[in-house]
Amino acid sequence: MRIPTAFPRSLSLVFFVLAGAATLLARPMELEDMFRLHRVSDPQISPDGTQVAFVVTDPVKAENYTNSDIWLVSTIGGEARKLTNSPKQDRHPRWSPDGQWLAFESNRDGSYQIWVMPAAGGEAHKLTTISTEASTPVWSPDGTQLAFVSAVFPEFSAQPFAESDRLNKEKQDARDNGKVKAKLFDHLLYRHWNAWVEDKRQHVFVLPLKNGVARGAPRDVTPGDNDGVPTSSTFSEGDEFAFSPDGKSLVFTAPPVPVREQAWSTNHDIYSVDLATGEKRQLTTNPAADGSPQFSPDGKLLAYRAQTRPGFEADRWQLMLLDLATGRSRSLTEKLDRSVDGYLWSPDGTKLYFNTADQGGTTLWSVTLAGAADRVLVGGTNSEAGISADGSALVYTHARLNQPPEVMLWRPTHGAPAVLTHMNDALLKDIDLAPPESVMVTGAEGTSVQMWLIKPPGFDPAKKYPLVFWVHGGPQGAWSNAWSTRWNPEIWAAQGYVVSLANPRGSTGFGQQFTDEISRDWNGKVMDDLAACLAWLEKQPYIDTTRMAAAGGSYGGYVMNWFEGHTDKFRCLVNHDGTYNLDSMYGTTEEVWFDEWEHGKPWEATAREKAASPHLYAANFKTPMLVIQGELDFRVPVSEGMQVFTALQRQGVPSKLLLFPDEGHWVLKPSNSEFWHQTIFAWLAEYLKK
């Protein structure tokens, strides 16, 4: 397996220079820096390979929202320039095939609609005015059609557009303006993440175009009481629909099971719709999840991602090829023990590029049609890749734990990548960001466990420092060598703490067996792995073992609740949206398939599975805990945090409950994020700085 040596050396040099400049000035990171830094994402290279459009998101703390704009930078370098300047969200830019236009989604005039603007600059104009909003623009290969997604009431979807849009608007207006706000349901998955789904469905529409202007009304090409794209981000990676090369059909991802079964099923299949006749054809019948379809350049093959185990959302995603003439599918990554995330075709159709979680980072790979896979971009997190029409240039975002994302360019024939954007250089040169250190620890059954360490600015190995021990969520996830605007270890370390980020059982990027070994064992081998990591840390001379805290969110919050009843090693705990009572969690969460795979149905669970619920050990609670919950969190509902807080308070254990009425599973609004950090840092300081 080939791993180019030029890339890691050159990229390391680029970021070593940045880090070195910061170290000389040695200013610790401030909380306000989190909101000064530009958030770079979604690079899109022009068809001729000369320019890259990308999104820059900036927090607006005063008004508690984020503003996104589209920028443009040349592939030969130079200053980036801003293309859009609305005070709202301009995002998801997509080039027309001739490179003359950029379509994007924006809520600049209130609702999300599809807009288009000349790539050379000029005023944007609105393409859609659909009452149910529009998102995710995708061009047809000849530029004469544009597909998008809108959440509609399915009972009107077979009507002509003008009539269905009128009926959708009337029904929504009646709900919004009516005195009765009650909701009536007859099936599950009626809410999702942080929003009420109710009885709307995500449908794909196709709009005819000419020279960037709409030429007719959009058509709903996925009508009926089902979704035309996955509603859960678990089964979505990039745009979940694509035009055929001849523009005559469109493929999309949808669940084949009835709506009332979708809360406990992970089954998704790929369908094709003839855009002239509306005839729909099912292309895959795998009982597990299929998705992310993309045609080969010649239209003979369809690539897609697929899992093999029904009901398991964290099963390994393989990259598949479907021969459209024979109907036969085969895996390109069957022998690769990694889960495929985003991918793209090379323009000549001889290979595909894809990224995977890989040993605590994100690696970009190439794979031939014969299944020969090679790592091509390694180190840190390399994602969101796009390629020019001739295949000579590939763009992507690169980030590390101490480096926010920037847009990079790599030419496969040249080897070394180039940094295209420098959105944060001016600020970073003044900040001392500690380089991440990776260590390997022997965990349960002699298995190696990877762990990241971030040390505080001005670290002196002769001194002793308090430790904050992080546990990640998922539980099938990982602490990756990537920048985060939510759980950012650099800003925690800047408070004077050593921060550890362990990747125990359940973590992704270390082989599927390692990921699998947490299911129905949330309190087993993973706890042994975490204990081994903590024991390794306690042996380090710079760790003050009398001043240790632990923090985690989601599954990491579950671990905090478990620690609360099983160890007294920590002076305090921080529990963000953590599962506390497995029975109540099952009855109130939305994606039921998750709980059924991880724990089983409560009425069928074994005594051992039931014993994994932290609430059973409340009599042992004694460690001070900060409990944080979003009231719009429908994945781990607010009742979980309220229950543990009640148990703590009733027993006189020092505790606080921080509730965000306008947040879900994550704290996303800038002012809320600032208060989240301030509250946590004050809590840690109370117990670790005495």
mmCIF file of C-alpha atoms in Angstrom, residues 369-557:
data_model
loop_
_atom_site.group_PDB
_atom_site.id
_atom_site.type_symbol
_atom_site.label_atom_id
_atom_site.label_comp_id
_atom_site.label_asym_id
_atom_site.label_seq_id
_atom_site.Cartn_x
_atom_site.Cartn_y
_atom_site.Cartn_z
ATOM 1 C CA LEU A 369 -11.909 -0.291 -10.328
ATOM 2 C CA ALA A 370 -10.029 -3.493 -9.553
ATOM 3 C CA GLY A 371 -10.080 -2.621 -5.832
ATOM 4 C CA ALA A 372 -6.444 -1.580 -5.313
ATOM 5 C CA ALA A 373 -6.533 1.063 -2.558
ATOM 6 C CA ASP A 374 -3.769 3.521 -1.628
ATOM 7 C CA ARG A 375 -3.511 6.239 0.980
ATOM 8 C CA VAL A 376 -2.806 9.492 -0.852
ATOM 9 C CA LEU A 377 -3.297 12.280 1.733
ATOM 10 C CA VAL A 378 -2.431 11.445 5.336
ATOM 11 C CA GLY A 379 -1.937 13.312 8.597
ATOM 12 C CA GLY A 380 -4.560 15.432 10.341
ATOM 13 C CA THR A 381 -8.042 15.556 8.832
ATOM 14 C CA ASN A 382 -8.386 15.679 5.043
ATOM 15 C CA SER A 383 -11.980 15.893 3.873
ATOM 16 C CA GLU A 384 -14.561 17.562 1.589
ATOM 17 C CA ALA A 385 -12.584 16.685 -1.539
ATOM 18 C CA GLY A 386 -13.481 17.902 -5.022
ATOM 19 C CA ILE A 387 -11.738 17.483 -8.381
ATOM 20 C CA SER A 388 -11.368 19.544 -11.555
ATOM 21 C CA ALA A 389 -12.981 18.389 -14.809
ATOM 22 C CA ASP A 390 -9.661 17.186 -16.222
ATOM 23 C CA GLY A 391 -8.551 15.489 -12.991
ATOM 24 C CA SER A 392 -5.381 17.571 -12.710
ATOM 25 C CA ALA A 393 -6.276 19.262 -9.411
ATOM 26 C CA LEU A 394 -7.976 18.084 -6.238
ATOM 27 C CA VAL A 395 -9.103 20.464 -3.479
ATOM 28 C CA TYR A 396 -10.016 19.615 0.091
ATOM 29 C CA THR A 397 -10.002 21.013 3.618
ATOM 30 C CA HIS A 398 -7.159 20.168 5.975
ATOM 31 C CA ALA A 399 -7.260 20.613 9.750
ATOM 32 C CA ARG A 400 -5.543 19.453 12.912
ATOM 33 C CA LEU A 401 -6.311 19.681 16.603
ATOM 34 C CA ASN A 402 -4.225 22.865 16.656
ATOM 35 C CA GLN A 403 -5.090 24.133 13.159
ATOM 36 C CA PRO A 404 -8.522 25.300 11.947
ATOM 37 C CA PRO A 405 -9.540 24.111 8.473
ATOM 38 C CA GLU A 406 -8.067 25.750 5.392
ATOM 39 C CA VAL A 407 -8.498 24.886 1.725
ATOM 40 C CA MET A 408 -5.668 22.855 0.209
ATOM 41 C CA LEU A 409 -4.874 21.890 -3.387
ATOM 42 C CA TRP A 410 -3.121 18.721 -4.490
ATOM 43 C CA ARG A 411 -2.096 17.839 -8.034
ATOM 44 C CA PRO A 412 -1.739 14.037 -8.315
ATOM 45 C CA THR A 413 1.136 14.374 -10.781
ATOM 46 C CA HIS A 414 3.046 16.864 -8.605
ATOM 47 C CA GLY A 415 2.950 15.253 -5.152
ATOM 48 C CA ALA A 416 3.181 18.126 -2.693
ATOM 49 C CA PRO A 417 -0.008 19.997 -1.717
ATOM 50 C CA ALA A 418 -0.396 23.769 -1.510
ATOM 51 C CA VAL A 419 -2.269 25.880 1.022
ATOM 52 C CA LEU A 420 -4.798 27.986 -0.914
ATOM 53 C CA THR A 421 -6.520 29.910 1.862
ATOM 54 C CA HIS A 422 -5.059 31.787 4.795
ATOM 55 C CA MET A 423 -8.250 32.935 6.494
ATOM 56 C CA ASN A 424 -6.846 32.605 10.017
ATOM 57 C CA ASP A 425 -3.108 33.222 9.630
ATOM 58 C CA ALA A 426 -3.204 36.759 11.041
ATOM 59 C CA LEU A 427 -4.849 35.653 14.271
ATOM 60 C CA LEU A 428 -3.030 32.339 14.687
ATOM 61 C CA LYS A 429 0.406 33.930 14.523
ATOM 62 C CA ASP A 430 -0.282 35.500 17.925
ATOM 63 C CA ILE A 431 -1.554 32.350 19.667
ATOM 64 C CA ASP A 432 0.402 29.533 21.270
ATOM 65 C CA LEU A 433 -1.459 26.372 20.266
ATOM 66 C CA ALA A 434 0.059 23.195 21.660
ATOM 67 C CA PRO A 435 0.827 20.501 19.076
ATOM 68 C CA PRO A 436 -1.185 17.311 19.634
ATOM 69 C CA GLU A 437 0.727 14.328 20.986
ATOM 70 C CA SER A 438 -0.404 10.776 20.251
ATOM 71 C CA VAL A 439 0.271 7.929 22.669
ATOM 72 C CA MET A 440 -0.640 4.243 22.596
ATOM 73 C CA VAL A 441 -1.890 2.501 25.729
ATOM 74 C CA THR A 442 -2.554 -1.201 26.312
ATOM 75 C CA GLY A 443 -6.276 -1.586 26.963
ATOM 76 C CA ALA A 444 -8.651 -4.477 27.603
ATOM 77 C CA GLU A 445 -7.459 -7.894 26.416
ATOM 78 C CA GLY A 446 -4.088 -6.444 25.439
ATOM 79 C CA THR A 447 -5.547 -4.280 22.659
ATOM 80 C CA SER A 448 -3.775 -1.026 21.782
ATOM 81 C CA VAL A 449 -5.741 2.159 22.468
ATOM 82 C CA GLN A 450 -4.766 5.511 20.930
ATOM 83 C CA MET A 451 -5.003 8.732 22.936
ATOM 84 C CA TRP A 452 -4.317 12.392 22.121
ATOM 85 C CA LEU A 453 -2.724 14.788 24.620
ATOM 86 C CA ILE A 454 -2.903 18.579 24.548
ATOM 87 C CA LYS A 455 -0.684 20.348 27.049
ATOM 88 C CA PRO A 456 -1.159 23.914 28.282
ATOM 89 C CA PRO A 457 0.765 26.867 26.798
ATOM 90 C CA GLY A 458 4.225 27.277 28.291
ATOM 91 C CA PHE A 459 4.184 23.673 29.458
ATOM 92 C CA ASP A 460 6.993 22.875 31.916
ATOM 93 C CA PRO A 461 7.603 19.118 32.365
ATOM 94 C CA ALA A 462 9.049 19.806 35.805
ATOM 95 C CA LYS A 463 5.685 21.100 37.054
ATOM 96 C CA LYS A 464 2.475 19.276 37.888
ATOM 97 C CA TYR A 465 -0.769 20.132 36.115
ATOM 98 C CA PRO A 466 -4.431 19.318 36.661
ATOM 99 C CA LEU A 467 -5.886 16.804 34.190
ATOM 100 C CA VAL A 468 -9.170 16.942 32.315
ATOM 101 C CA PHE A 469 -10.015 13.487 30.954
ATOM 102 C CA TRP A 470 -12.313 13.657 27.909
ATOM 103 C CA VAL A 471 -14.600 10.855 26.689
ATOM 104 C CA HIS A 472 -16.117 11.162 23.223
ATOM 105 C CA GLY A 473 -19.682 10.586 22.120
ATOM 106 C CA GLY A 474 -21.183 8.244 19.588
ATOM 107 C CA PRO A 475 -20.267 5.872 21.107
ATOM 108 C CA GLN A 476 -19.108 4.950 17.592
ATOM 109 C CA GLY A 477 -16.984 8.024 16.940
ATOM 110 C CA ALA A 478 -13.489 9.253 17.671
ATOM 111 C CA TRP A 479 -11.416 12.157 18.857
ATOM 112 C CA SER A 480 -9.824 12.982 15.529
ATOM 113 C CA ASN A 481 -6.825 15.168 14.751
ATOM 114 C CA ALA A 482 -9.205 17.917 13.660
ATOM 115 C CA TRP A 483 -10.258 21.379 14.761
ATOM 116 C CA SER A 484 -13.562 21.725 16.595
ATOM 117 C CA THR A 485 -15.704 24.759 17.312
ATOM 118 C CA ARG A 486 -17.552 22.867 20.052
ATOM 119 C CA TRP A 487 -15.259 20.572 22.034
ATOM 120 C CA ASN A 488 -11.922 22.271 21.403
ATOM 121 C CA PRO A 489 -9.108 20.914 23.612
ATOM 122 C CA GLU A 490 -6.822 23.890 22.885
ATOM 123 C CA ILE A 491 -9.084 26.369 24.674
ATOM 124 C CA TRP A 492 -9.469 23.953 27.604
ATOM 125 C CA ALA A 493 -5.692 23.480 27.807
ATOM 126 C CA ALA A 494 -5.282 27.260 27.751
ATOM 127 C CA GLN A 495 -7.028 27.302 31.152
ATOM 128 C CA GLY A 496 -3.954 25.543 32.562
ATOM 129 C CA TYR A 497 -4.957 21.893 32.173
ATOM 130 C CA VAL A 498 -3.518 18.861 30.435
ATOM 131 C CA VAL A 499 -6.371 17.552 28.282
ATOM 132 C CA SER A 500 -6.509 13.894 27.224
ATOM 133 C CA LEU A 501 -8.667 12.554 24.387
ATOM 134 C CA ALA A 502 -8.816 8.757 24.498
ATOM 135 C CA ASN A 503 -10.152 6.586 21.664
ATOM 136 C CA PRO A 504 -11.310 3.420 23.482
ATOM 137 C CA ARG A 505 -13.559 0.572 22.266
ATOM 138 C CA GLY A 506 -16.283 1.877 19.984
ATOM 139 C CA SER A 507 -13.962 4.408 18.349
ATOM 140 C CA THR A 508 -13.940 4.552 14.568
ATOM 141 C CA GLY A 509 -10.836 4.387 12.380
ATOM 142 C CA PHE A 510 -9.174 1.477 14.188
ATOM 143 C CA GLY A 511 -10.900 -1.409 12.425
ATOM 144 C CA GLN A 512 -14.537 -2.518 12.499
ATOM 145 C CA GLN A 513 -14.067 -5.090 15.269
ATOM 146 C CA PHE A 514 -12.725 -2.362 17.546
ATOM 147 C CA THR A 515 -15.842 -0.305 16.741
ATOM 148 C CA ASP A 516 -18.193 -3.254 17.225
ATOM 149 C CA GLU A 517 -16.919 -4.191 20.668
ATOM 150 C CA ILE A 518 -18.874 -1.516 22.490
ATOM 151 C CA SER A 519 -22.367 -2.531 21.369
ATOM 152 C CA ARG A 520 -24.306 -4.142 24.243
ATOM 153 C CA ASP A 521 -21.168 -3.622 26.330
ATOM 154 C CA TRP A 522 -21.235 0.099 27.157
ATOM 155 C CA ASN A 523 -19.890 -0.596 30.650
ATOM 156 C CA GLY A 524 -17.427 -3.374 29.758
ATOM 157 C CA LYS A 525 -14.209 -3.369 27.696
ATOM 158 C CA VAL A 526 -14.572 0.344 26.940
ATOM 159 C CA MET A 527 -14.395 1.105 30.667
ATOM 160 C CA ASP A 528 -11.278 -1.055 30.942
ATOM 161 C CA ASP A 529 -9.746 0.878 28.046
ATOM 162 C CA LEU A 530 -10.550 4.191 29.707
ATOM 163 C CA ALA A 531 -9.183 2.962 33.035
ATOM 164 C CA ALA A 532 -5.933 1.939 31.309
ATOM 165 C CA CYS A 533 -5.625 5.360 29.680
ATOM 166 C CA LEU A 534 -6.229 7.091 33.011
ATOM 167 C CA ALA A 535 -3.677 4.830 34.725
ATOM 168 C CA TRP A 536 -1.102 5.741 32.052
ATOM 169 C CA LEU A 537 -1.774 9.432 32.661
ATOM 170 C CA GLU A 538 -1.498 9.038 36.424
ATOM 171 C CA LYS A 539 2.042 7.700 35.944
ATOM 172 C CA GLN A 540 3.207 10.794 34.107
ATOM 173 C CA PRO A 541 5.291 13.041 36.364
ATOM 174 C CA TYR A 542 3.574 16.211 35.141
ATOM 175 C CA ILE A 543 0.046 15.066 36.131
ATOM 176 C CA ASP A 544 -1.269 16.102 39.532
ATOM 177 C CA THR A 545 -3.309 13.015 40.422
ATOM 178 C CA THR A 546 -5.038 14.889 43.236
ATOM 179 C CA ARG A 547 -6.574 17.345 40.754
ATOM 180 C CA MET A 548 -8.331 15.426 37.991
ATOM 181 C CA ALA A 549 -11.693 16.001 36.289
ATOM 182 C CA ALA A 550 -13.558 14.208 33.500
ATOM 183 C CA ALA A 551 -15.899 15.536 30.831
ATOM 184 C CA GLY A 552 -17.938 14.121 27.978
ATOM 185 C CA GLY A 553 -21.039 14.547 25.853
ATOM 186 C CA SER A 554 -23.674 12.101 24.573
ATOM 187 C CA TYR A 555 -22.095 8.667 25.150
ATOM 188 C CA GLY A 556 -19.308 10.590 26.890
ATOM 189 C CA GLY A 557 -22.010 11.974 29.179
#
